[in-house]
XYZ file of C-alpha atoms in Angstrom:
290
model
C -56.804 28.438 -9.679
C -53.411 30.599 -9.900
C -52.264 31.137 -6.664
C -50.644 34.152 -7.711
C -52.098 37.223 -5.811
C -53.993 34.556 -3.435
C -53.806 34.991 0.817
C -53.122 31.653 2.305
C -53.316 30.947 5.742
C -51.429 28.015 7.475
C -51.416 26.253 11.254
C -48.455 24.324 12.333
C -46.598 27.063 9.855
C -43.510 26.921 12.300
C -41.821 24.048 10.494
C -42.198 20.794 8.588
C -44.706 20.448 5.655
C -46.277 23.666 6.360
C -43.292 26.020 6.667
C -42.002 24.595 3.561
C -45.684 25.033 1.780
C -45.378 28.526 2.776
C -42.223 29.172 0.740
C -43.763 27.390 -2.225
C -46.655 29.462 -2.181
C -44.869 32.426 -1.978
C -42.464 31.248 -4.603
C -46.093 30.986 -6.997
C -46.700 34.424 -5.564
C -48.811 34.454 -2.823
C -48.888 36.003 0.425
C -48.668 33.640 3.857
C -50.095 34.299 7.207
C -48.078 31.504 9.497
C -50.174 30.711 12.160
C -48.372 28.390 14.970
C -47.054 28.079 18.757
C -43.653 28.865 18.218
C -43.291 32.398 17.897
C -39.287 32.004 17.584
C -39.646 29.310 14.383
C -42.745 31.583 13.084
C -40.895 35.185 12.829
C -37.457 32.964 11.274
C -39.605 31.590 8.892
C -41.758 34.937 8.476
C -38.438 36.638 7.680
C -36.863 34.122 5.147
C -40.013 35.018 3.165
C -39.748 38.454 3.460
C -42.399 41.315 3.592
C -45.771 41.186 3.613
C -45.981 37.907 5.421
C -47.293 38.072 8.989
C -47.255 35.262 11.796
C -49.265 35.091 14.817
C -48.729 32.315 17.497
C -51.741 31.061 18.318
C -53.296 27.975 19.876
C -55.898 25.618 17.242
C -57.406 24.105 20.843
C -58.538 27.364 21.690
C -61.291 28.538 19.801
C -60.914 32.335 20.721
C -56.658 32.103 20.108
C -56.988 30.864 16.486
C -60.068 33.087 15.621
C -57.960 36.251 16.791
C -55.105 34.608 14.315
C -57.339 34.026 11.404
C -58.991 37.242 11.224
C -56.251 38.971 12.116
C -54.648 37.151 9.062
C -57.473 38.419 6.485
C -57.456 41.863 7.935
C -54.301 42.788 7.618
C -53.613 40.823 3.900
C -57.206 41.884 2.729
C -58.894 38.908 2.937
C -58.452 34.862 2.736
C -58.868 32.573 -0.010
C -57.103 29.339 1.449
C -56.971 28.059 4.376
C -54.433 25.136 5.674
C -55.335 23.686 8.697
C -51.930 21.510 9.047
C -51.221 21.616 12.793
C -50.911 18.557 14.446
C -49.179 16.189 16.698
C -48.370 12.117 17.146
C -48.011 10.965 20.655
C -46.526 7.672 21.987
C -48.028 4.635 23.532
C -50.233 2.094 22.981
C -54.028 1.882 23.789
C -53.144 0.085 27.284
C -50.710 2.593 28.441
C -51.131 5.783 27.286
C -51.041 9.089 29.080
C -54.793 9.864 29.271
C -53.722 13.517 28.372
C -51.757 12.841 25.975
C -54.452 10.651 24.691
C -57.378 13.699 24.212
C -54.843 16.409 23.497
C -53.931 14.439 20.557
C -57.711 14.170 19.771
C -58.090 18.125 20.658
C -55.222 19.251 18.483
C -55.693 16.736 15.136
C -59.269 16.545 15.133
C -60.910 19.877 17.915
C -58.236 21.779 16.394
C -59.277 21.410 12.542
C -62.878 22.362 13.486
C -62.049 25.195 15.651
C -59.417 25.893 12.465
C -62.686 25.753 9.941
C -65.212 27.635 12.199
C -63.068 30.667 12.252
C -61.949 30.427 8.723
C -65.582 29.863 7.061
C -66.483 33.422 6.938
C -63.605 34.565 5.295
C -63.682 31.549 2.816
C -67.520 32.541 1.927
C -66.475 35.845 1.189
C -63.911 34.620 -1.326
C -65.713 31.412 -2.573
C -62.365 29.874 -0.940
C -61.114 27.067 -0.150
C -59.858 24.606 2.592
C -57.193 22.196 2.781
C -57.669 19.557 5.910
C -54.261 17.616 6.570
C -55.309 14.257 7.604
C -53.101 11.417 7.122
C -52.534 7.458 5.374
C -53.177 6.784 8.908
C -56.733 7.671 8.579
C -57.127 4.335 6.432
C -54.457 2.662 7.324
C -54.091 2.015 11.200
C -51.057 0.353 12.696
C -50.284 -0.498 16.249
C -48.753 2.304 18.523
C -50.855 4.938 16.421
C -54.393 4.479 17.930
C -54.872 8.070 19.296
C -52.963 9.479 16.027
C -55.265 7.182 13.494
C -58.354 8.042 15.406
C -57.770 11.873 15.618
C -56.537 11.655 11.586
C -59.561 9.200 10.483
C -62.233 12.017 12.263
C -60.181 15.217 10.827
C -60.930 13.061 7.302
C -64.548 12.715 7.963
C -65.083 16.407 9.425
C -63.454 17.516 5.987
C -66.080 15.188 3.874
C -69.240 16.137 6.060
C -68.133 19.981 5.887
C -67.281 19.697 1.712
C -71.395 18.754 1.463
C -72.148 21.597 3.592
C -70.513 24.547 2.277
C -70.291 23.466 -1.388
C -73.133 25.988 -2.350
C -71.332 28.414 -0.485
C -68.691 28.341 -3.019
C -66.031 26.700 -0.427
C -64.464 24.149 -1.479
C -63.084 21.463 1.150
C -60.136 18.892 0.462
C -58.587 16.482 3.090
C -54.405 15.496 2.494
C -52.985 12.372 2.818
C -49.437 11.921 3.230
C -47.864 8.870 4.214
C -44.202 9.679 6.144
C -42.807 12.855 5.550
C -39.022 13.761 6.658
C -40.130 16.129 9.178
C -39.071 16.789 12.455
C -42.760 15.224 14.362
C -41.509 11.999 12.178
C -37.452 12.314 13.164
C -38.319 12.466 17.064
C -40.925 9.639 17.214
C -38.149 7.518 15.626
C -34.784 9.496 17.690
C -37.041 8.321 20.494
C -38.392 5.000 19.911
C -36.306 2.298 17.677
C -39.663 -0.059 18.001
C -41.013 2.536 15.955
C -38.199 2.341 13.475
C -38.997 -1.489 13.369
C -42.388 -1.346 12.960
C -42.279 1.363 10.079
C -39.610 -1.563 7.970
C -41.634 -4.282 8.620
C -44.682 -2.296 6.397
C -45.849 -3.271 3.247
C -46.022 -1.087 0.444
C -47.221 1.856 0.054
C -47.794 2.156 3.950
C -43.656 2.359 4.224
C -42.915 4.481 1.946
C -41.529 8.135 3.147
C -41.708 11.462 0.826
C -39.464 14.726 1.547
C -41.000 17.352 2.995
C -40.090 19.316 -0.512
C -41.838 17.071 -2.383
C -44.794 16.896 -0.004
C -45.182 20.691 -0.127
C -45.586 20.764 -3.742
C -48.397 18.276 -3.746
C -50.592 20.085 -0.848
C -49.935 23.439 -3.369
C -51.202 21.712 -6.311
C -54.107 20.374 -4.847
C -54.627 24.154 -3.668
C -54.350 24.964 -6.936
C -56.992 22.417 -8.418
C -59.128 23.271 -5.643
C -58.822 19.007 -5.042
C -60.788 16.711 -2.782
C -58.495 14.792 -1.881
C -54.278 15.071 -1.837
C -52.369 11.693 -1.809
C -48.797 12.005 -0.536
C -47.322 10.068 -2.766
C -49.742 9.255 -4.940
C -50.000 5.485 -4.262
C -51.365 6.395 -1.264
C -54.687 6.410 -3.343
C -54.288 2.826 -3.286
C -54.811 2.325 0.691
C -57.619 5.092 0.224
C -59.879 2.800 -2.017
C -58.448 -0.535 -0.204
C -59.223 1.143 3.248
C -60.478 -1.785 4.793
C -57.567 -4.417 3.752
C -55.077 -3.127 6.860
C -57.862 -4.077 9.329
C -58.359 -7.269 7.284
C -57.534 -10.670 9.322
C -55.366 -10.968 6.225
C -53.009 -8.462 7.445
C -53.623 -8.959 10.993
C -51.764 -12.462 10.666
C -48.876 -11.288 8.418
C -48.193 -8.594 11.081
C -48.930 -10.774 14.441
C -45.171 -11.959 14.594
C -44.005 -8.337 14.377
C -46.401 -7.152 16.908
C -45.921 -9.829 19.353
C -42.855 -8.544 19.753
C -42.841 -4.713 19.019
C -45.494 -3.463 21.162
C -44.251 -5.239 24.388
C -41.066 -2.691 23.802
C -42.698 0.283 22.469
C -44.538 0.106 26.053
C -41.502 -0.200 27.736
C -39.451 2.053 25.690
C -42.789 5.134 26.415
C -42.805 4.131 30.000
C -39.174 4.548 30.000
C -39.341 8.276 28.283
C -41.556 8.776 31.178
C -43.444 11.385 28.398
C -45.943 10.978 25.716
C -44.717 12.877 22.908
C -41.754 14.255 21.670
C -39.373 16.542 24.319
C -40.284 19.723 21.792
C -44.023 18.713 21.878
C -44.594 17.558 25.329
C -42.975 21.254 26.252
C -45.225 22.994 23.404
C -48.534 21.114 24.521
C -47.514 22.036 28.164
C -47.528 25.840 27.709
């Protein structure tokens, strides 16, 4: 579909991949809600667009905050025929020392968040035989160590988006889930300003796993997969590989070419978290703390 004359919505709109999705839409002629919980970032961005774009800050874990945000977003641009739900987070820590709360909010904003996200978008969608574009992650089939409550919350966003594509289908929704590897965003730049065992770990990758996209790039894949209504988005596209070769990262294969490294890493990525003294970026933990 053209997404000229088409009303997109977008979470995590303040910045990163779905700031600059919003400009690229706009640039094909459609007209953005930004939905996010930065009201500061939200009317910049609102503004660089220019008229006829509204934002609403708004919270995916609450069910009620995003609702008010999504149907505010169809009633004042007439409607909704997309829907990004691209909000998300990436704590710190491994498995053995995490932040319990940091922990479940991750869960409640990548995964709760999405369904909350969906629920309040689904009527509009049926009324425009619409369609929704999940942002999961490579993560979701391709866990490392450090990532466990980022892979687990990305893996279940992917699976929500699968079991919901089989339900509305006859509705005339269409459902797709995104996949990018790294993107040059600012979630990626702090994990790494933050942690250099996370720098390490991320070079001692194979390919694809290490490979990073710009966040220009990135938003020009998620808008043609809009466009073709798609499945699935692969950011960059031999990220399909680890998609059909899911299992192989998990494999005892990998597991042994990567023991050396992790020996090693995750003893300092523990210490370097406990260190921090928080569990996710200083511009997150503040955000998630609201």
């Amino acid at each position: 579909m053209s997404m000229s004359g088409k009303v997109v919505a977008i979470t995590g709109a303040a910045r990163g991949i779905g700031a600059q999705t919003a400009r690229d839409l706009v640039r094909k002629g459609a007209r953005v809600a930004l939905i996010g919980l930065e009201p500061d970032e939200l009317a910049s961005v609102a503004a660089e667009l220019g008229t006829g774009h509204p934002w609403f800050e708004a919270d995916v874990t609450d069910p009620e905050s995003i609702k008010a945000a999504i149907d505010e977003s169809a009633r004042q641009l007439g409607g909704l025929d997309v829907v990004m739900a691209n909000a998300g987070v990436a704590p710190y820590g491994t498995v053995r020392d995490h932040d319990p709360r940091t922990f479940t909010k991750t869960v409640d904003v990548n995964l709760n968040g999405v369904f909350h996200t969906a629920r309040a978008a689904l009527p509009h969608l049926v009324e425009r035989r619409g369609y929704l574009l999940v942002v999961s992650s490579l993560s979701a089939f391709a866990p490392i160590g450090g990532m466990a409550a980022y892979t687990a919350s990305k893996a279940g966003s992917e699976a929500l988006a699968s079991a919901l594509s089989s339900e509305v289908g006859h509705l005339g929704v269409a459902v797709g889930s995104a996949h990018p590897s790294w993107v040059d965003t600012d979630l990626v730049r702090d994990v790494s300003a933050d942690l250099p065992s996370f720098r390490a770990m991320r070079a001692k990758l194979p390919w694809p796993m290490h490979s990073t996209t710009n966040v220009v790039d990135c938003s020009r894949a998620f808008v043609a997969g809009m466009e073709r209504r798609a499945r699935r988005v692969y950011v960059p596209r031999s990220v399909m590989l680890m998609h059909w070769l899911r299992n192989l990262p998990a494999s005892r294969l990998v597991e042994r070419l990567m023991r050396p490294t992790v020996r090693k890493l995750m003893p300092r990525m523990e210490a370097e978290v406990a260190e921090l003294g928080r569990g996710f970026s200083a511009r997150n933990d503040k955000l998630q703390r609201k």
